[in-house]
Structure formats: structure tokens, C-alpha cells
Short mmCIF file of C-alpha atoms in Angstrom, two decimals:
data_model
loop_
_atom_site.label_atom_id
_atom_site.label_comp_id
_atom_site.label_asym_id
_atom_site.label_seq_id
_atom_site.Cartn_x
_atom_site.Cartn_y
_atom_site.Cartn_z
CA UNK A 22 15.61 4.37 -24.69
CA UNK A 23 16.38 2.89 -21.14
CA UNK A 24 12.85 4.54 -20.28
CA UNK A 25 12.39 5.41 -16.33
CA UNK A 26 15.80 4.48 -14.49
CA UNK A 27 16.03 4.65 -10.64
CA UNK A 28 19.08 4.31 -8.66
CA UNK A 29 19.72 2.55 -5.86
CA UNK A 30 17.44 -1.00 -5.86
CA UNK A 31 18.01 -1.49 -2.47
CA UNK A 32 19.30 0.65 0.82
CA UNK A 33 18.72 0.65 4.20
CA UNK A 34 19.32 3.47 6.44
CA UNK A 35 19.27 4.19 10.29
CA UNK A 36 16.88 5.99 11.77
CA UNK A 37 17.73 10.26 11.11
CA UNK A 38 19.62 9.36 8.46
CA UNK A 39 19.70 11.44 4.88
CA UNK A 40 19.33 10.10 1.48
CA UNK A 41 18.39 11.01 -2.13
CA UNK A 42 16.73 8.38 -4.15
CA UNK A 43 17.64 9.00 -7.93
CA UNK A 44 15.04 9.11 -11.06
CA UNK A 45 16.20 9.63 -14.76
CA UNK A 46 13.92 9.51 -17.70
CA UNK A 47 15.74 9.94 -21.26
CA UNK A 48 12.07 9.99 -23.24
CA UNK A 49 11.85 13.76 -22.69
CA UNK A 50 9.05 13.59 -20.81
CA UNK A 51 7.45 17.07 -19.30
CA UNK A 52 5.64 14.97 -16.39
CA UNK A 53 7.50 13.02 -13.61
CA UNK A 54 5.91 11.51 -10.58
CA UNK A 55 7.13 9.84 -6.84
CA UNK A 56 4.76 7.65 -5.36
CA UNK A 57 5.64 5.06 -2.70
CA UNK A 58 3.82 1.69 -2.27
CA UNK A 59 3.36 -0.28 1.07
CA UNK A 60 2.47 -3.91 1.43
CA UNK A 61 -1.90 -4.01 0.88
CA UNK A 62 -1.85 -0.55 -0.33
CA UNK A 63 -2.18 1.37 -3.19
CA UNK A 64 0.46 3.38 -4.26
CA UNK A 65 0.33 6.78 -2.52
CA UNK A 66 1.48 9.99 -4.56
CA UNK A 67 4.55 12.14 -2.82
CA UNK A 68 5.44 14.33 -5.07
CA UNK A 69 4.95 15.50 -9.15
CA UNK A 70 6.46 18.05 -11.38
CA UNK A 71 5.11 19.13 -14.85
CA UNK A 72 8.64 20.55 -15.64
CA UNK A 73 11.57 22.00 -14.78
CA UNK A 74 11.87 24.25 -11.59
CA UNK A 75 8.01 23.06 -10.89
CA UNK A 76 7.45 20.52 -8.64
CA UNK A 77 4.06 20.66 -6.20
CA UNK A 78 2.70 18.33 -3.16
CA UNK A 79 0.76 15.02 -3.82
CA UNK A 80 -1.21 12.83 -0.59
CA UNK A 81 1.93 12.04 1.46
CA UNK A 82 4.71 14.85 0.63
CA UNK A 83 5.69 15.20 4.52
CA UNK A 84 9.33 13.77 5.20
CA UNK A 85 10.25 14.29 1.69
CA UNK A 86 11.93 17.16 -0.61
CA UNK A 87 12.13 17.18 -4.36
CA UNK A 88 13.80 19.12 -6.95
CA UNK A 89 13.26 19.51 -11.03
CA UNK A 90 16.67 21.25 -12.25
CA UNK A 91 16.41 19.52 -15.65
CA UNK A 92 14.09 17.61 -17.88
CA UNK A 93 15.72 14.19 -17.46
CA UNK A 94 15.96 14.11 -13.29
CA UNK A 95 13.49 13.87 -10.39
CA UNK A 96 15.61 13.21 -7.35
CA UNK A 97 13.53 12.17 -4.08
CA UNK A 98 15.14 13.71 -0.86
CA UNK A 99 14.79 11.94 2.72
CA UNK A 100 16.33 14.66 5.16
CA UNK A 101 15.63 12.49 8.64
CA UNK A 102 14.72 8.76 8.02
CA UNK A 103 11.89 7.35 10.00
CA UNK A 104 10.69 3.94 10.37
CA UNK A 105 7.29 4.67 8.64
CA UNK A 106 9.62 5.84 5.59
CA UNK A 107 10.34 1.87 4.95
CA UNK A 108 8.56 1.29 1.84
CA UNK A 109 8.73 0.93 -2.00
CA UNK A 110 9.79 3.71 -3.86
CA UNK A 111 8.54 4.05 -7.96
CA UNK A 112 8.99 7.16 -9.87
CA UNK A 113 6.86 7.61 -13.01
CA UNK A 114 6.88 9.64 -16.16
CA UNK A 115 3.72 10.71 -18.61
CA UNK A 116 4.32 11.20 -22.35
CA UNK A 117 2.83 14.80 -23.52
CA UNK A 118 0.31 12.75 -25.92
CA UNK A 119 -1.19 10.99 -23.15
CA UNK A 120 -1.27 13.45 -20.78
CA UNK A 121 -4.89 14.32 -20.48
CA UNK A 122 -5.59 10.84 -19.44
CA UNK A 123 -2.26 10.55 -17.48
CA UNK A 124 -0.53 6.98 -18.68
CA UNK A 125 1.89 6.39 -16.48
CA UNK A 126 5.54 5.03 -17.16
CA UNK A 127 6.90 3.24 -14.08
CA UNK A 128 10.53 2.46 -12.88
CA UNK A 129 11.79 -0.56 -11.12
CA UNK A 130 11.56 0.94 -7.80
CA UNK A 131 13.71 1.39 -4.88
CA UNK A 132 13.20 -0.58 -1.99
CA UNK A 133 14.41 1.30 1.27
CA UNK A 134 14.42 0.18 4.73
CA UNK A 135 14.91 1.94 8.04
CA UNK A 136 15.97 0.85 11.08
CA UNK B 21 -12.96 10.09 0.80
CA UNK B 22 -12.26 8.92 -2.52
CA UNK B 23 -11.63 4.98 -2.19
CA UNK B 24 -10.85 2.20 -4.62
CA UNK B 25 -11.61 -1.72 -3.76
CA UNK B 26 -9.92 -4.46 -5.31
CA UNK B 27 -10.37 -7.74 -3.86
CA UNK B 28 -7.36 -8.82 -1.81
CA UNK B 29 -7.72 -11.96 -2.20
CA UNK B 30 -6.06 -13.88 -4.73
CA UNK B 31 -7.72 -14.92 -7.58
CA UNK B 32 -6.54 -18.95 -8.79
CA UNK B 33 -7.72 -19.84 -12.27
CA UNK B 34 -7.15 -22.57 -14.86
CA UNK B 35 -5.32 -21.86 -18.16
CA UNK B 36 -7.29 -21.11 -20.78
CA UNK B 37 -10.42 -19.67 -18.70
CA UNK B 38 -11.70 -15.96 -18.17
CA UNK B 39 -10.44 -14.27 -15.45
CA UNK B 40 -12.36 -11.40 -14.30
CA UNK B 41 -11.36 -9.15 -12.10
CA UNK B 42 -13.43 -5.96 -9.98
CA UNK B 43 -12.65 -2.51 -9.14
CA UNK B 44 -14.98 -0.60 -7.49
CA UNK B 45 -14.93 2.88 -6.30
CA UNK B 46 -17.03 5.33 -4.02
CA UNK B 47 -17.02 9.11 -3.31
CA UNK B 48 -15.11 10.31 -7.01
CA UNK B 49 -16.77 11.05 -10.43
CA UNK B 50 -13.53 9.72 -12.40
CA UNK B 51 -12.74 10.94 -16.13
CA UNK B 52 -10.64 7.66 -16.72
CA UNK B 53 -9.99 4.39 -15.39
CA UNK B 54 -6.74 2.98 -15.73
CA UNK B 55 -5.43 -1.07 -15.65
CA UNK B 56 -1.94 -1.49 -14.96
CA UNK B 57 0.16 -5.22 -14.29
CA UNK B 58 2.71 -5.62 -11.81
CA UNK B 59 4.64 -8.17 -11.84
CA UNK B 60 7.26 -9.35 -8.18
CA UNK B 61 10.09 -6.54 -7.22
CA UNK B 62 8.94 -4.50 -10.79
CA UNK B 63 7.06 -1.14 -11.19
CA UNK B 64 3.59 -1.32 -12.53
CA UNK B 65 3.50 -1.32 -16.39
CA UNK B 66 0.45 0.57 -18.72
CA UNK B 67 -1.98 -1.93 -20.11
CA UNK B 68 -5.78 -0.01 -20.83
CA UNK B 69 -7.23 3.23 -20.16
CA UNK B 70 -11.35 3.46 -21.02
CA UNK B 71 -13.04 6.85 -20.75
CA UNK B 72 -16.01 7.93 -18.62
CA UNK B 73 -17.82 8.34 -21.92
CA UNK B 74 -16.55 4.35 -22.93
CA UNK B 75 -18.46 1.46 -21.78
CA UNK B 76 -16.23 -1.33 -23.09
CA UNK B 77 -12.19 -1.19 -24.20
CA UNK B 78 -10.49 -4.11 -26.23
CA UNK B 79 -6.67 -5.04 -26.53
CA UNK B 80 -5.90 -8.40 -27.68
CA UNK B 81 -7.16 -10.87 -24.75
CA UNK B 82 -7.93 -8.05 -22.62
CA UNK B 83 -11.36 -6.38 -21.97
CA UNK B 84 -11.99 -3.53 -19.96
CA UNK B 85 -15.84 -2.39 -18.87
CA UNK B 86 -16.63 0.59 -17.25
CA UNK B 87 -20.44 1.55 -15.41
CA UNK B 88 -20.27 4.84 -13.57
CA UNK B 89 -23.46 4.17 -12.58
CA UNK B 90 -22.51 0.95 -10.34
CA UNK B 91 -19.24 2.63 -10.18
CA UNK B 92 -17.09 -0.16 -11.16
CA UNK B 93 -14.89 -1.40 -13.70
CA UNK B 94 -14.46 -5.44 -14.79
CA UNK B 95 -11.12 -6.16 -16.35
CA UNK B 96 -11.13 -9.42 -18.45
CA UNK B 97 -8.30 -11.49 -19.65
CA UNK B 98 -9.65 -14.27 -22.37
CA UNK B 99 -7.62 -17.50 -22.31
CA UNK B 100 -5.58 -17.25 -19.99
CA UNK B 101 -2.03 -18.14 -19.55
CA UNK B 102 0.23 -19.45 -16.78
CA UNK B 103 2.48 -15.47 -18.26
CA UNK B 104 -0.86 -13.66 -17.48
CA UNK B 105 0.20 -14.13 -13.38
CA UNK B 106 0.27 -11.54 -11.92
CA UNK B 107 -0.88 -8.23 -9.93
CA UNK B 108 -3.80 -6.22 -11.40
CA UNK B 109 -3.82 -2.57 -9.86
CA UNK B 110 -6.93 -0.09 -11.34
CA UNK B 111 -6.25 3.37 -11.16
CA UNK B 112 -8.43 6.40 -12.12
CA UNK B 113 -7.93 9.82 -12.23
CA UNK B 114 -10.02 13.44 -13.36
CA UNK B 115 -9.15 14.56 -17.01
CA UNK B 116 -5.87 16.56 -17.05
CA UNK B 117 -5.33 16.49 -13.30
CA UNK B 118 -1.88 15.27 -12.06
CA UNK B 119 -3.22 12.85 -9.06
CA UNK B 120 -4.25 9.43 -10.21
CA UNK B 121 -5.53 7.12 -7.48
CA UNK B 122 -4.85 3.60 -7.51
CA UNK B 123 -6.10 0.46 -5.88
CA UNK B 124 -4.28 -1.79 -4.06
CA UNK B 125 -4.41 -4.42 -6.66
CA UNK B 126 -5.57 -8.28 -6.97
CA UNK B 127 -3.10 -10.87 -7.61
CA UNK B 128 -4.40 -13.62 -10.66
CA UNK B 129 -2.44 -16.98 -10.38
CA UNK B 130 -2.71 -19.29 -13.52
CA UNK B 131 -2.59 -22.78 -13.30
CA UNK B 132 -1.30 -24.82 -16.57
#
């Protein structure tokens, strides 16, 4: 299993720019997660799905669209890009067995800047 | 608000010592507390989860304690090694919610 993949490492975008950040998980999990992590903070929930065609706010979902069309992806849409938008990316994934106590399976991020 | 403290400071230890490290939390009645490493330009990977019910959680060289009456967790790593460095973030969450909330983590160095 490659586990949690995210596409692209890196990318930096002007300011009202649009991009999609890609997540791919081949371990079948139900439960997929976006959070975003800034420099001294914690990492900050956008978005979660527990499935396909369900996907519901977390903390910070403004600026940001998602979509669940299959089991496997959890694409992260930025419509206008904003400075405050520069940050870490991670997307996550919970195996059903752990999912009371909600063990987390992390990507390698994506780190997006915008100028 | 719910809030988690880590101390963000670094914390420098010898090899082959304890390292100890806090989370503390205010305003949240957590069913689990979480410890997760991160190592430089890498997402955070599992390493302990210990139960509201649990007072102490062992794996390996790592110890997890948990008092919800101080509210605060201590998370232990027993002989350290110079591969141990890295940053600690402590997470917890309610049972079967989606939202976990996570510190902002303490970064260990090791010294050989």
C-alpha cells in the first residue's frame, strides 16, 4: 500500500488564483480528513468526509471546497488564493477499526505559498 | 474555548535519559488523548492513544499518562536516542466524533 498520497509537494500561486490540492488513499478507508498547519500552531481541521458524496465543515472550511466522488480521493479546492491561504497542507485517513478513537493516517503534505 | 498547551520551547536532552514531555488542556472533557511524531517537511505519524478511563499506556520505550483531573497528559520516551528527535504533537478528541484537536507540538533534540 502507498498509504495517504498527496500531490503536488510544493506550489505557489498568485493572489486570486485557483487550485486543487490532490489526496489518494488506496487502504479503503471510509474516513478522510484536510487539515492545514501554520508555523506555532496546531493543525487546524478544514474539511472531513465519512464517505462518498459526504463531506461536512471542520474549524477553518472558509476559502475552501471539497468533494468525495469515490472512496480513494479527497481533492482540496482553493477557488481565489489569499495570502492567509500560505500554509501546510496534510490530508489524513482513519481505518474503520480505529475509528471510535480516530487514529489518524497522515500524508506528506503540500506546502503552498501565495503571493 | 477548548485549548491544548505544549511547551514551545525545545526540549535538549542527553542520549540515553528520559525525556518527558507535557500536554495540558482546559475547557474539553476528552474521550482520548492522542501522541503523534513529526518529523521536518513530513506529516505527523500515529504513535499512542490512552483512554479517559486509562491512566498509564506502554509501547516499547514510550509511556503515555493521562490525569483528567489535572487535565494533562506526560508522554515519556525511556533511553533516548539521537532517532527519537523530533516533534511531539498531543491530540485529543470525544469518542466517535470526527474533530480531533491537536497541540502545537514540542520539539525533543537528542544529543549523542
Amino acid at each position: 500500500n502507498a498509504g495517504v498520497t498527496q500531490t503536488p509537494k510544493f506550489r505557489i500561486l498568485k493572489i486570486g488564483q485557483s487550485m486543487t490540492l490532490q489526496c489518494t488513499q488506496d487502504m479503503n478507508h471510509n474516513y478522510m480528513y484536510w487539515y492545514r498547519q501554520d508555523p506555532g500552531m496546531g493543525l487546524k481541521l478544514i474539511y472531513y468526509s465519512v464517505g462518498a458524496g459526504i463531506t461536512d465543515k471542520g474549524e477553518v472550511p472558509n476559502g475552501y471546497n471539497v468533494s468525495r466522488s469515490t472512496t480513494e480521493d479527497f481533492p482540496l479546492r482553493l477557488e481565489l488564493a489569499a495570502p492567509s491561504q500560505t500554509s501546510v497542507y496534510f490530508c489524513a485517513s482513519t481505518p474503520p477499526g480505529t475509528r471510535l478513537y480516530n487514529e489518524q493516517f497522515f500524508g506528506p503534505g503540500t506546502r503552498l505559498t501565495v503571493l | 474555548s477548548q485549548k491544548i498547551e505544549q511547551n514551545s520551547e525545545a526540549l535538549n536532552i542527553q542520549e540515553g535519559k528520559t525525556a518527558t514531555l507535557t500536554c495540558n488542556y482546559t475547557n474539553y472533557s476528552p474521550a482520548y488523548l492522542q501522541w503523534y511524531r513529526q518529523d521536518p517537511g513530513r506529516g505527523p505519524v500515529f504513535l499512542l492513544l490512552i483512554r479517559e478511563n486509562e491512566k498509564e499506556k506502554r509501547k516499547e520505550r514510550l509511556k503515555v499518562t493521562f490525569d483528567t483531573t489535572l487535565k494533562q497528559s506526560l508522554f515519556h520516551i525511556t533511553a533516548s536516542q539521537p532517532a527519537d528527535s523530533a516533534t511531539y504533537l498531543c491530540a485529543l478528541g470525544g469518542a466517535g466524533g470526527f474533530k480531533t484537536i491537536f497541540g502545537a507540538g514540542t520539539r525533543l533534540f537528542v544529543k549523542a
